[in-house]
Each structure stands twice: as C-alpha cells, then as structure tokens.
Short mmCIF file of C-alpha atoms and ligand atoms in Angstrom, two decimals:
data_model
loop_
_atom_site.label_atom_id
_atom_site.label_comp_id
_atom_site.label_asym_id
_atom_site.label_seq_id
_atom_site.Cartn_x
_atom_site.Cartn_y
_atom_site.Cartn_z
CA MET A 1 3.15 -9.78 -31.28
CA ASN A 2 0.19 -7.48 -30.93
CA GLN A 3 -1.57 -10.66 -31.63
CA LEU A 4 0.11 -12.57 -28.85
CA SER A 5 -0.57 -9.69 -26.15
CA LEU A 6 -3.82 -9.38 -26.75
CA ALA A 7 -4.46 -13.31 -26.40
CA ASN A 8 -2.75 -12.81 -23.31
CA GLY A 9 -5.09 -10.27 -22.25
CA PHE A 10 -2.99 -7.56 -20.69
CA ASN A 11 -5.27 -5.09 -18.82
CA SER A 12 -6.45 -1.99 -20.40
CA ALA A 13 -4.26 0.47 -19.06
CA ASP A 14 -1.39 -1.28 -20.51
CA ASN A 15 -3.08 -0.33 -24.00
CA GLN A 16 -4.01 3.03 -23.13
CA PRO A 17 -0.58 4.79 -24.18
CA VAL A 18 -1.74 3.94 -27.84
CA LYS A 19 -4.62 6.68 -27.06
CA ILE A 20 -1.87 9.23 -25.66
CA LYS A 21 0.17 9.02 -28.84
CA SER A 22 -2.58 10.59 -30.99
CA LYS A 23 -2.85 13.62 -28.31
CA PRO A 24 -1.64 16.91 -29.94
CA ALA A 25 1.72 18.34 -29.20
CA GLN A 26 3.24 18.54 -25.56
CA SER A 27 0.54 21.02 -23.83
CA ALA A 28 -1.09 17.77 -22.92
CA TYR A 29 1.27 16.49 -20.73
CA LEU A 30 1.50 20.00 -19.03
CA ASP A 31 -1.84 20.37 -18.35
CA LYS A 32 -2.13 21.14 -14.72
CA ARG A 33 -5.42 19.47 -14.27
CA VAL A 34 -5.74 17.52 -11.53
CA THR A 35 -6.42 13.77 -12.25
CA LYS A 36 -7.77 11.30 -9.81
CA SER A 37 -5.16 8.78 -9.58
CA GLN A 38 -5.99 5.20 -8.87
CA SER A 39 -4.45 5.32 -5.54
CA GLU A 40 -5.14 8.59 -4.33
CA ASN A 41 -6.94 8.53 -0.90
CA LYS A 42 -10.39 9.37 -0.53
CA ARG A 43 -10.13 10.77 3.16
CA THR A 44 -10.58 14.02 4.52
CA ARG A 45 -8.41 16.46 5.57
CA SER A 46 -9.56 16.18 9.00
CA GLN A 47 -9.31 12.39 9.10
CA GLY A 48 -5.80 12.46 7.31
CA ALA A 49 -4.70 14.98 9.93
CA ARG A 50 -6.01 12.72 12.91
CA GLU A 51 -4.28 9.62 11.25
CA ARG A 52 -1.02 11.45 11.43
CA LEU A 53 -1.39 12.53 15.21
CA ARG A 54 -2.17 8.46 15.72
CA THR A 55 0.78 7.45 13.64
CA LYS A 56 3.12 9.57 15.68
CA GLU A 57 1.90 8.66 19.03
CA HIS A 58 2.44 4.93 17.93
CA LEU A 59 5.92 5.79 16.87
CA ALA A 60 6.78 7.60 19.94
CA ARG A 61 5.33 4.62 22.05
CA LEU A 62 7.43 2.05 20.19
CA ALA A 63 11.03 4.71 20.46
CA VAL A 64 10.07 4.71 24.28
CA GLY A 65 9.99 1.18 24.48
CA LEU A 66 13.21 0.80 22.43
CA GLY A 67 14.87 3.15 24.77
CA GLU A 68 15.10 5.64 22.07
CA VAL A 69 13.59 8.64 24.44
CA GLU A 70 15.25 11.45 22.41
CA LEU A 71 13.46 10.29 19.69
CA ALA A 72 10.17 9.97 21.33
CA GLU A 73 10.46 13.03 22.79
CA LYS A 74 11.53 14.88 19.14
CA ILE A 75 8.21 12.98 17.44
CA ASP A 76 6.21 14.44 20.15
CA ARG A 77 7.34 18.07 19.93
CA CYS A 78 7.08 17.83 16.11
CA HIS A 79 4.38 19.88 14.75
CA SER A 80 2.97 19.94 18.20
CA ARG A 81 1.96 23.87 18.12
CA LEU A 82 1.00 25.38 14.71
CA SER A 83 0.96 28.87 13.45
CA VAL A 84 -2.09 28.45 10.95
CA LEU A 85 -2.75 31.43 8.06
CA THR A 86 -6.33 31.17 7.31
CA CYS A 87 -9.10 32.93 6.16
CA GLY A 88 -11.41 30.74 8.20
CA ARG A 89 -12.06 28.80 5.13
CA HIS A 90 -9.17 28.21 3.89
CA ILE A 91 -5.44 27.12 5.14
CA ALA A 92 -2.81 29.10 3.18
CA ARG A 93 -0.25 28.04 5.09
CA ILE A 94 0.86 26.08 8.51
CA ILE A 95 3.91 27.09 10.05
CA PRO A 96 5.13 24.14 13.01
CA ASN A 97 7.11 24.94 15.78
CA PHE A 98 9.77 22.30 15.20
CA THR A 99 10.18 19.41 12.60
CA CYS A 100 11.76 16.35 14.03
CA GLU A 101 12.83 15.52 10.45
CA PHE A 102 12.53 11.57 11.60
CA ARG A 103 12.42 9.59 8.27
CA LEU A 104 8.85 7.83 9.38
CA CYS A 105 7.23 11.08 10.53
CA PRO A 106 4.12 11.59 8.57
CA ASP A 107 4.35 15.50 9.34
CA CYS A 108 8.19 15.40 8.18
CA GLY A 109 7.64 13.32 5.05
CA ARG A 110 4.66 15.44 3.70
CA ARG A 111 6.89 18.04 3.98
CA ARG A 112 9.62 15.85 2.35
CA SER A 113 7.59 15.07 -0.62
CA ARG A 114 6.31 18.61 -1.08
CA ARG A 115 9.86 19.70 -1.34
CA LEU A 116 10.68 16.82 -3.76
CA GLN A 117 8.25 17.59 -5.79
CA ASN A 118 8.84 21.89 -5.93
CA LYS A 119 12.47 20.27 -7.15
CA TYR A 120 11.85 18.23 -9.47
CA LEU A 121 8.40 19.26 -11.35
CA PRO A 122 10.15 22.45 -12.66
CA MET A 123 12.95 19.67 -14.19
CA MET A 124 10.52 17.55 -15.64
CA ASN A 125 8.63 19.92 -17.43
CA GLY A 126 11.88 21.26 -18.86
CA PHE A 127 12.87 17.90 -19.92
CA MET A 128 9.68 17.23 -21.46
CA LEU A 129 9.85 20.41 -23.38
CA HIS A 130 13.46 19.50 -24.84
CA ASN A 131 12.46 15.45 -25.85
CA LYS A 132 10.07 13.89 -27.16
CA VAL A 133 8.83 11.36 -24.49
CA THR A 134 5.82 10.33 -22.64
CA PRO A 135 6.04 10.15 -18.92
CA VAL A 136 4.50 6.76 -17.93
CA HIS A 137 4.25 5.38 -13.82
CA LEU A 138 6.30 2.17 -13.73
CA VAL A 139 6.03 -0.13 -10.91
CA LEU A 140 8.50 -2.73 -10.82
CA THR A 141 7.82 -5.56 -7.99
CA GLN A 142 10.03 -8.79 -6.72
CA THR A 143 9.31 -11.78 -5.24
CA HIS A 144 8.64 -12.02 -1.34
CA LYS A 145 11.88 -13.46 0.34
CA LYS A 146 12.81 -13.61 3.79
CA GLU A 147 15.39 -10.95 4.06
CA SER A 148 15.85 -7.52 5.60
CA ARG A 149 14.35 -4.16 4.32
CA LYS A 150 17.63 -3.53 3.47
CA GLN A 151 18.54 -6.80 1.28
CA SER A 152 15.10 -6.20 -0.33
CA ALA A 153 15.72 -2.90 -1.44
CA LYS A 154 19.12 -3.71 -2.87
CA ARG A 155 17.93 -6.84 -4.65
CA ILE A 156 15.57 -4.41 -6.52
CA ARG A 157 17.90 -1.61 -7.35
CA ASP A 158 20.30 -4.22 -8.55
CA ALA A 159 17.47 -5.58 -10.82
CA PHE A 160 16.88 -2.20 -11.85
CA THR A 161 20.42 -1.37 -12.76
CA LYS A 162 21.02 -4.49 -14.87
CA LEU A 163 17.55 -3.85 -16.61
CA GLN A 164 18.95 -0.43 -17.25
CA ARG A 165 21.60 -1.90 -19.00
CA ARG A 166 19.85 -4.06 -21.39
CA GLU A 167 19.30 -2.86 -25.11
CA PHE A 168 15.51 -2.77 -24.60
CA TRP A 169 15.54 -0.31 -22.08
CA LYS A 170 17.98 1.80 -23.58
CA LYS A 171 15.99 1.75 -26.99
CA HIS A 172 12.50 2.61 -25.09
CA PHE A 173 13.47 4.80 -21.88
CA LYS A 174 15.64 8.14 -22.02
CA GLY A 175 15.49 8.47 -17.80
CA GLY A 176 13.32 9.39 -15.05
CA THR A 177 13.19 9.17 -11.23
CA TRP A 178 13.02 6.40 -9.03
CA SER A 179 11.42 6.01 -5.43
CA LEU A 180 11.61 2.94 -2.98
CA GLU A 181 8.36 1.35 -1.24
CA PHE A 182 8.81 -0.76 1.30
CA ALA A 183 5.96 -3.23 2.16
CA LYS A 184 5.43 -6.45 4.01
CA ASP A 185 3.02 -8.86 3.56
CA LYS A 186 0.57 -11.13 5.45
CA ASN A 187 3.09 -13.55 6.57
CA GLY A 188 5.52 -10.90 7.25
CA LEU A 189 8.05 -11.34 4.66
CA HIS A 190 9.74 -7.86 3.05
CA HIS A 191 9.52 -6.77 -0.40
CA THR A 192 10.12 -3.16 -2.20
CA HIS A 193 8.37 -1.83 -4.99
CA LEU A 194 10.56 0.56 -7.15
CA HIS A 195 7.97 3.44 -8.44
CA ILE A 196 9.41 5.26 -11.50
CA VAL A 197 8.59 8.03 -13.62
CA GLY A 198 10.06 6.85 -16.65
CA PHE A 199 10.14 8.99 -19.77
CA ARG A 200 9.21 6.69 -22.74
CA ARG A 201 10.35 7.32 -26.15
CA THR A 202 8.39 4.95 -27.84
CA PHE A 203 5.31 2.66 -27.33
CA PHE A 204 6.09 -1.08 -26.81
CA ALA A 205 4.01 -3.83 -25.73
CA VAL A 206 4.25 -4.45 -22.10
CA GLU A 207 4.74 -7.96 -22.43
CA LEU A 208 8.12 -7.37 -23.61
CA LEU A 209 9.13 -5.28 -20.68
CA ARG A 210 7.95 -7.98 -18.05
CA ALA A 211 9.94 -10.59 -20.29
CA GLU A 212 13.26 -8.25 -19.71
CA TRP A 213 12.29 -7.59 -16.03
CA LEU A 214 12.10 -11.59 -15.34
CA ALA A 215 15.26 -11.75 -17.24
CA VAL A 216 17.22 -9.58 -14.54
CA THR A 217 15.47 -10.83 -11.74
CA GLY A 218 15.29 -14.67 -12.48
CA ASP A 219 11.91 -14.82 -10.66
CA SER A 220 9.84 -11.72 -11.10
CA HIS A 221 7.84 -10.33 -14.00
CA VAL A 222 4.90 -8.65 -12.29
CA LEU A 223 5.00 -4.66 -13.07
CA HIS A 224 2.61 -2.19 -13.65
CA LEU A 225 2.42 0.61 -16.43
CA LYS A 226 0.42 3.36 -17.07
CA PRO A 227 0.38 6.46 -18.62
CA ILE A 228 0.92 9.74 -16.69
CA LEU A 229 -1.87 12.56 -18.10
CA ASP A 230 -0.97 14.82 -15.40
CA LEU A 231 2.84 15.06 -14.45
CA ALA A 232 2.37 16.75 -11.33
CA ALA A 233 0.13 14.23 -10.15
CA GLY A 234 2.05 11.66 -11.67
CA LEU A 235 5.11 12.80 -9.55
CA ARG A 236 2.79 13.35 -6.19
CA GLU A 237 2.10 10.11 -6.27
CA VAL A 238 5.42 8.54 -6.76
CA VAL A 239 7.07 10.65 -4.30
CA LYS A 240 4.55 10.07 -1.45
CA TYR A 241 5.62 6.58 -1.23
CA VAL A 242 9.25 8.09 -0.13
CA SER A 243 7.58 9.31 3.14
CA LYS A 244 5.23 6.66 4.04
CA PRO A 245 5.61 2.86 4.03
CA LEU A 246 2.85 0.98 3.82
CA GLY A 247 0.98 -0.37 7.02
CA ILE A 248 3.21 2.11 9.20
CA ARG A 249 0.45 1.83 12.05
CA ARG A 250 1.11 -2.31 12.08
CA PHE A 251 4.72 -1.45 12.99
CA GLY A 252 6.40 -3.30 16.09
CA ALA A 253 9.17 -2.52 17.87
CA ALA A 254 11.42 -4.67 15.22
CA ASP A 255 10.24 -2.76 12.10
CA LEU A 256 11.17 0.85 13.86
CA LYS A 257 14.68 -0.74 14.77
CA GLU A 258 15.24 -1.95 11.25
CA PHE A 259 14.11 1.64 10.09
CA LEU A 260 16.40 3.49 12.57
CA GLY A 261 19.30 1.22 10.75
CA LEU A 262 18.22 2.38 7.47
CA LYS A 263 19.62 5.88 7.78
CA ASN A 264 21.61 6.73 5.15
CA MET A 265 19.73 4.60 2.22
CA ARG A 266 18.48 6.73 -0.45
CA MET A 267 14.84 6.31 -1.52
CA PHE A 268 14.26 8.82 -3.83
CA GLY A 269 16.98 9.02 -7.33
CA THR A 270 17.21 10.13 -11.11
CA PHE A 271 18.45 7.99 -13.65
CA GLY A 272 19.54 7.96 -17.26
CA GLU A 273 19.47 11.38 -19.31
CA PHE A 274 17.23 12.98 -16.90
CA ARG A 275 19.82 12.78 -14.33
CA ASP A 276 22.36 14.37 -16.60
CA PHE A 277 19.41 17.06 -17.62
CA CYS A 278 18.85 17.56 -13.51
CA LYS A 279 22.67 18.56 -13.24
CA ASN A 280 22.79 21.18 -15.83
CA PHE A 281 19.44 22.30 -15.12
CA GLU A 282 19.14 26.06 -13.97
CA PRO A 283 15.79 27.15 -12.74
CA SER A 284 14.47 30.26 -13.58
CA ASP A 285 14.00 32.52 -10.61
CA ASN A 286 10.54 31.67 -9.69
CA GLU A 287 11.48 27.95 -9.67
CA GLY A 288 14.74 28.44 -7.81
CA ALA A 289 12.61 30.21 -5.14
CA ALA A 290 10.26 27.21 -4.71
CA VAL A 291 12.90 24.76 -3.98
CA GLY A 292 13.12 23.52 -0.63
CA GLU A 293 10.88 25.73 0.91
CA LEU A 294 7.58 24.42 3.09
CA GLU A 295 4.21 25.13 1.51
CA SER A 296 6.57 27.14 -1.29
CA LEU A 297 3.67 28.78 -2.99
CA ALA A 298 2.23 30.60 0.25
CA ARG A 299 5.90 31.25 1.53
CA ASP A 300 5.43 34.77 1.14
CA LEU A 301 1.72 35.14 2.64
CA VAL A 302 1.65 36.89 5.88
CA GLU A 303 -1.36 38.17 8.04
CA GLY A 304 -3.41 40.35 6.22
CA CYS A 305 -2.64 39.19 2.67
CA ALA A 306 -5.57 37.96 0.35
CA CYS A 307 -6.62 34.05 0.72
CA PRO A 308 -5.20 32.72 -2.63
CA GLN A 309 -8.49 30.60 -2.85
CA CYS A 310 -11.38 33.16 -1.99
CA ASN A 311 -9.40 37.08 -1.24
CA GLU A 312 -10.81 37.21 2.23
CA PRO A 313 -8.22 38.37 4.65
CA LEU A 314 -5.96 35.90 6.28
CA PHE A 315 -5.21 35.74 9.94
CA ASP A 316 -2.91 33.94 12.02
CA LEU A 317 -4.41 31.34 14.38
CA ARG A 318 -2.46 29.60 16.82
CA MET A 319 -3.39 26.10 17.52
CA SER A 320 -2.03 23.20 19.55
CA LYS A 321 -1.55 19.48 16.88
CA ASN A 322 -4.78 18.20 18.37
CA GLU A 323 -6.71 21.01 17.53
CA LEU A 324 -5.90 20.97 13.66
CA PRO A 325 -8.14 18.20 12.98
CA GLN A 326 -11.00 19.90 14.60
CA PHE A 327 -10.18 22.87 12.96
CA TYR A 328 -10.35 20.62 9.27
CA GLU A 329 -13.66 19.37 10.08
CA GLN A 330 -14.90 22.85 10.80
CA MET A 331 -14.24 24.16 7.46
CA GLU A 332 -15.26 20.88 6.30
CA SER A 333 -18.69 21.04 7.82
CA SER A 334 -18.95 25.12 7.07
CA PRO A 335 -21.36 25.88 4.54
CA PRO A 336 -19.77 28.10 1.49
CA GLY A 337 -19.26 31.93 2.59
CA GLU A 338 -19.98 31.22 6.22
CA VAL A 339 -16.48 32.43 7.98
CA ARG A 340 -15.18 30.62 11.24
CA GLY A 341 -12.10 30.23 13.48
CA SER A 342 -11.64 33.87 14.55
ZN1 LIG B 1 8.39 14.94 12.14
ZN1 LIG B 2 -10.40 31.60 1.45
#
C-alpha cells in the first residue's frame, strides 16, 4: 500500500505526519509559537486596513444598487469612528463606535473569527490533553457545478455527513471543527470547500482518504491534508474563511443578493467526539472571560495602562476609519523607539 502511494507520488505535505508522530508528548502541539501557514497573507496592517475600507465601500455601493439602503448605511457606519488605545508604536485595542454584524463585512468578520478562536482554542487544547490525537487541517473540495451557493454548500455538507458514517473515518478521526469557504471559478461556477480541523487518531495514507471521499461524492477525490503544528495558528487559518468568501471585491449585485438569502446558513460547526466534548466543557475563569469578547486579551486595558508589548503608557486616540490605515503606516515606518501619534 505504501509502495503504491509512493509510486503515485503524493506530495510531501502528506508525508509529514510521519515526522510528527516521532515528536515527544503533547507539548509540541500546544506550543504557542506562530508558524507561518502556507496561505498566510503577506500584506501589512495598513494594506489590510485599506483593503477592508475598499471592500466595505464596494459592498455599500452594491447594497444601494439593490435598494438595501439601510444595509448600506449600516456598513458605512460600522467602524467609522474608532477609539484606538495605543502607546504610539503599538495598538493594544480598537473600540469601534458601531458594528454592523453583516456577514460579509470584513471588520465584523475579523471580530467574529476572533470570537470563534477565543471560544474554541481552549476546548481544542482541553481535548488534546484528554485524547491521544494529532490535529490536521483537511480541505475537502467538490466538482464545480452550475448551482447556487446554497446548493453547493448542501452538496458538500451532505457528502461530509456520509463520510463521517464510514468505518474508515470513524477509525481515523475523533472529531473536530468544520467551516465553509465559498468560491467561484473563472466560469462563474460556485464551489464550496470544507475546511476541517480534524483530530486524527492514527496515521493513514492520504490516498485511502481520497478514495473514501470519491466514494461519497461520486465525482471528487480532491482534498488537501496537512498536519497542524500550532493549534492556534491552525484554528486561525480555518476560521478566517468563515468571515471571508474568496473574491469578495469582484462580487456583483447578484452575489450580494444571494448572500442576503443565506442569512441563517451555518458556516462553522463541530463534529464527532469533539462536539460532545464542547458541550460539557467548563472553561476555567480565565478562559470564560475570553469568550465572546472583542480583543479579549486586551479587554481590561484602559488609558494609562502599560502597553503589553513595550510597557509604555497607553493613551486613547480618536480617529475616523480613513485615518486608521495612515496610523498603521506611521507605525510601520517609524524606527523602533520613536513614539508618534499623540
Ligand atoms: Zn461591520
Ligand atoms: Zn507599545
């Protein structure tokens, strides 16, 4: 079997779990080190902030075009005035005047994925302490078809449900989280990816999983599997799709309209034994405090507190949404030690 897999030349990432297996104990998985994920964006904070502004302007324009004036106003008002707690070189906390909570809003999306991370990371760490499992990032894909996003999402979730009922899956996976990522190809065909943080019980040749996926989908064997070395980074990578459909800046009115119709669709969930574990999970006081809060680790910081990164005193800087990218830029270009922005 191994020989066959090697002959087929499956990629090196699929081979890596072998190395992981020989790593000592669980501490390796709980390491908080930030590992660079393959798809981590290389853009600076100022570029990111500028891009979010443009995305929101684009969404607001589309909303106006659809007659959704109220939505457009909400998007426009969301994060329009900011209270920035800063030492001049670092930002400890940003408090927005208003959040629109619109599913496609990039600012609200960031908050949402932070909330998910705060909620699920302690549970994942807890689960790993109780079980002998290895976390992996699994991306299941589907063939592109002429169908709506809703149909495409249902198709992949149904296939995943079937997959979970199969002996192979039960033998190798103990549960995990899933999230949906919508995509659209050059020809305008929708397809959905299912991103999974899976807790793997034992190593297996990825070719076997491909065969299983083909068996339940009938037409797709394409998937990607890689070990997660840093649980926090792995979870971050997976939840970011919940808030960020691909190619949102190329969205047209029809795309926005369709998303408005998806209001109640779940984009994230847990499965298997991990789901049961989450139901019974009692966070410690610290973890409990982090749940559901924006900038959770910084939530207690106020003006006059020491900057968590450099210990300089923090002050409250009020600015408009258009000034934030500039402020980031200033921080990016100022030499270490120089304080700005007061
Ligand atoms: Zn918003
Ligand atoms: Zn600082």
